[in-house]
Amino acid sequence: GTMKRFRRHGHESQRDKHKQDLYQFNKTVEHGFPHQPSALGFSPSLQLLAIGTRLGAIKLYGTPGVEFMGLHDENAAVTQVHFLPKQVEMVTLLDDNSLHMWTLRAHNGISELLEIGRFTLSGPPGIPEDYVGRRNLECVEALHENPLNPRQVLIGYSRGLMVLWDLDRQRPIQHFLGTQQLESVWWMEDGVNILSSHSDGSYCQWTVTGEDPQTEPENQEMPYGAFPCKAISKIIQVPSKQGPPFLIFSGGMPRASYGDRHCISVIHSKTHEALDFTSRIIDFFERCFKKHSFGEPSALVVLVEEELVVVDLQSEGWPVIQTPYLVPLHCSAITCSHHVSSIPLKLWERVQAAGALQNTHYSRKPWPIIGGQNLAPDPPQRDLLLTGHEDGTVRFWDASGVCLYPMYKLSTAGVFLTDADPNDNMNQGSEGEWPPFRKVGCFDPYSDDPRLGIQKIHLCKYSGYLTVAGTAGQILIMELNDEAAEQMVEATVVDLLHGQEGFRWKGQARLDVREEPVLFPPGFQPFALVQCQPPAVVTAIALHSEWKLVAFGTSHGFGFYDYHQKNNIMVKCTLNPSDQMAMEGPLSRVKSIKKSLRQSFRRIRRSRVSMRKHHTTNAAKLQEINARLEAEALQEMELAPVQRKIEARSSDDSFTGLVRTLYFADTFVSDSSHSTPSLWAGTNGGAVFAYVLRVPSLERRAEDPVVAHAAKEIQLMHRAPVVGLVVLDGKGAPLPEPLEVAHDLSRSPEMHGSHHLLVVSEEQFKLFTLPKVSSKSKLKLTAVDGSRVRRVGVAWFGSRTDEQLESSLVVLTNQGELHVISLPSIKMMVHYPCIRREDVSGIASCVFTKYGQGFYLMSPSEFERFSLSTRWVVEPRCLVEAPLQMRLKNPSSPVHRDQPDGVPTEHRYLQTQSVIDETMPHYNLKFC
């Protein structure tokens, strides 16, 4: 007995070691754009950009691949970020009145971002409550150092008064008696001239003369004057070698006609542009190429609520520079994702070329933020992440490394007649329009027709065939073409009710297909369209590029289509008499809100146009409409895409016929000596249907029909939804993908020994022998905590030392937990908590890769990437060092600097070196 116990113990520890060799859970990198940004910082000496968010996150970015992330313990908004001059430290200010010191500390040659100190300011920021003077001057709105003498600080009070303060002597040098409410100040490089911007849309220029007080400005301008204007919230002026300086400011628009625009105006010599953004401006700064003592403005970096936009100020027309990171994934809301590993070089280059043709409007200038060293090894393979969007686009991202880089965008809207209004395209301002608007940025969340939304994507990386399916029963089959082509896209209508009586569809109508040829740009072009009737959301698709077949399913049934001969082969209706809900159509409430939202936006766009034409200034009405729209939009944003709602209702009895998964396999269905092509389908009611297919030989493929007949039907006793189907070969390995063996990228499946069918339901994993379909073994997901399988995938794992790979099942539950399950023994190997269980959208958005990584939406605009594998991990590895002269000097000695490091955000500017002296508030009293 003792011997046995010891041996088992040894066996256990060996198994544990094996687990440790293969599996390790890490959240590795966040892709996309930070949710709800609230502050921007920049260090010219480190060449790093910092963004703080309303949820207390802080993110740093340098050259592509250099990124860091920190999180304040307090769940408070970051209001300011300031880098210490020429050092690797920065300070953040939160709206709970706390200051935090961060540093980039190198450990084993890799920098990490660490919080090293915090301090809470007592009382409100600015002037203490108990001073009567506060009521008169109100709060400190701006602080700005003299660029030539950091011991002099300009203090701006919100009522308009500005005081030049001497830090050494602790007394005022000069007073500037502004009368308009102050928004921001800017001290010019010469140290003599000061700009102040105001809440009435004006800005003033003042001169530091030492004569006290200065009662009025040298100059006052109202850039968009005459009618009442909105505040100029920030202003900067930058000298340039060629002629006049660049004047850049945000806001200042005429209140009645353009009060709802988010604009930054750039004025240089005779060029004047109002850059018009689609979301609120958080902050901006300009990048200067420093040569000798003065710089030349090279780029304007703008952080708006939904994206980062960089404008090239050196090239003709001031084009936008494409961002290598911080890309707004949610330009249109993401509705689904699909990951493809190890893309062949030929396909990669063709997709890249198609993408390059779409990007000709971008600047050719290199990315201007280049701090730090990217030390991560080159990715071992080329990976694509495809995202489907609400506006009917599919975006292709290079997901091989730390930066999720946009490669190519495909639009499906051109195939259909949508209710887009040609007058809606108000992108470019017309000649001579005032203000001179120019639309910039790509965030555009309003879809012309919600039926265009993409719900399922499948790309075959070997053949270049792509199939995408949408919200109104449309399935497009596409192929990659390097040339533009004009072609008709004919629809094959498939009736999934198939003669069923007593059902009447109450949902959306199908999209109308254009009846004339459509010109498609180079890239993926549709050559076939399947239209399901009723036009319900497509809930599952499968593509077999070797047999040239596409299978598709909705809440009513499934069918499959031969895209070589362009005809439909079979249809199976899965509706039960109790499935009356499936006839309601997806989420009528969401639909009606979206429709009214779209119509109101159209109305408001038109009213804007007509108001401009008739010069009416019906400001109050416009603001009221805007407020209502904003509220509607917010409410609408809260509603997750269609698919997630369906999954949340999946256990509901009224959707038993909904098809959850489709799977093609070459396996033993009828007898154990001959394998045949087959199609398997799993439904929400726990049913599995198998069809045997007869696919003609290659030479007869164009003439002879593909034939299908029903072969098997399994009904799981527990009737839980079937979320995954996998056939394992004679060695217990999952069957390879279509064409994978033909391309020598996988061994041929083992056809000796029996195959097994693994059925994954929401509640258990069940292995059946084929062709008999007798139950062999099963693993139940613990029903104690109400765990249900939400996502499942097959992944290959290997240790760092051994070339050998083994396949496992990767599972995400509704509790947000990840499980790895061994194949073919279906034993639980490891499990890790990953996503908060309340985050239903995050769980529903998760996709797994073939090598044990995954992505899920941690917010509408960001993917969190994670890895379960010890062997394949993609994460930032980078080093940031202080500039050389600082490392040589004693870092504690005071530094003379010619300009403050960081975005000179005068907005409630935070002194990092010297906290303003106690004497100041007392001094304010004298001014009451």
mmCIF file of N, CA, C and O in Angstrom, residues 34 251 701 816 873:
data_model
loop_
_atom_site.group_PDB
_atom_site.id
_atom_site.type_symbol
_atom_site.label_atom_id
_atom_site.label_comp_id
_atom_site.label_asym_id
_atom_site.label_seq_id
_atom_site.Cartn_x
_atom_site.Cartn_y
_atom_site.Cartn_z
ATOM 1 N N PRO A 34 -7.645 53.581 -25.419
ATOM 2 C CA PRO A 34 -8.108 53.577 -24.018
ATOM 3 C C PRO A 34 -9.534 54.109 -23.894
ATOM 4 O O PRO A 34 -9.874 55.123 -24.503
ATOM 5 N N GLY A 251 -11.757 75.115 -29.806
ATOM 6 C CA GLY A 251 -12.989 75.830 -29.466
ATOM 7 C C GLY A 251 -13.119 77.130 -30.218
ATOM 8 O O GLY A 251 -12.545 77.320 -31.293
ATOM 9 N N ARG A 701 -16.217 18.273 -60.956
ATOM 10 C CA ARG A 701 -16.755 19.168 -59.906
ATOM 11 C C ARG A 701 -17.680 20.246 -60.468
ATOM 12 O O ARG A 701 -18.651 20.646 -59.813
ATOM 13 N N GLY A 816 -16.514 33.746 -16.524
ATOM 14 C CA GLY A 816 -15.281 34.429 -16.926
ATOM 15 C C GLY A 816 -14.040 33.612 -16.636
ATOM 16 O O GLY A 816 -12.931 34.141 -16.615
ATOM 17 N N VAL A 873 3.926 33.655 -26.283
ATOM 18 C CA VAL A 873 3.462 34.809 -25.507
ATOM 19 C C VAL A 873 3.854 36.062 -26.283
ATOM 20 O O VAL A 873 5.014 36.225 -26.651
#
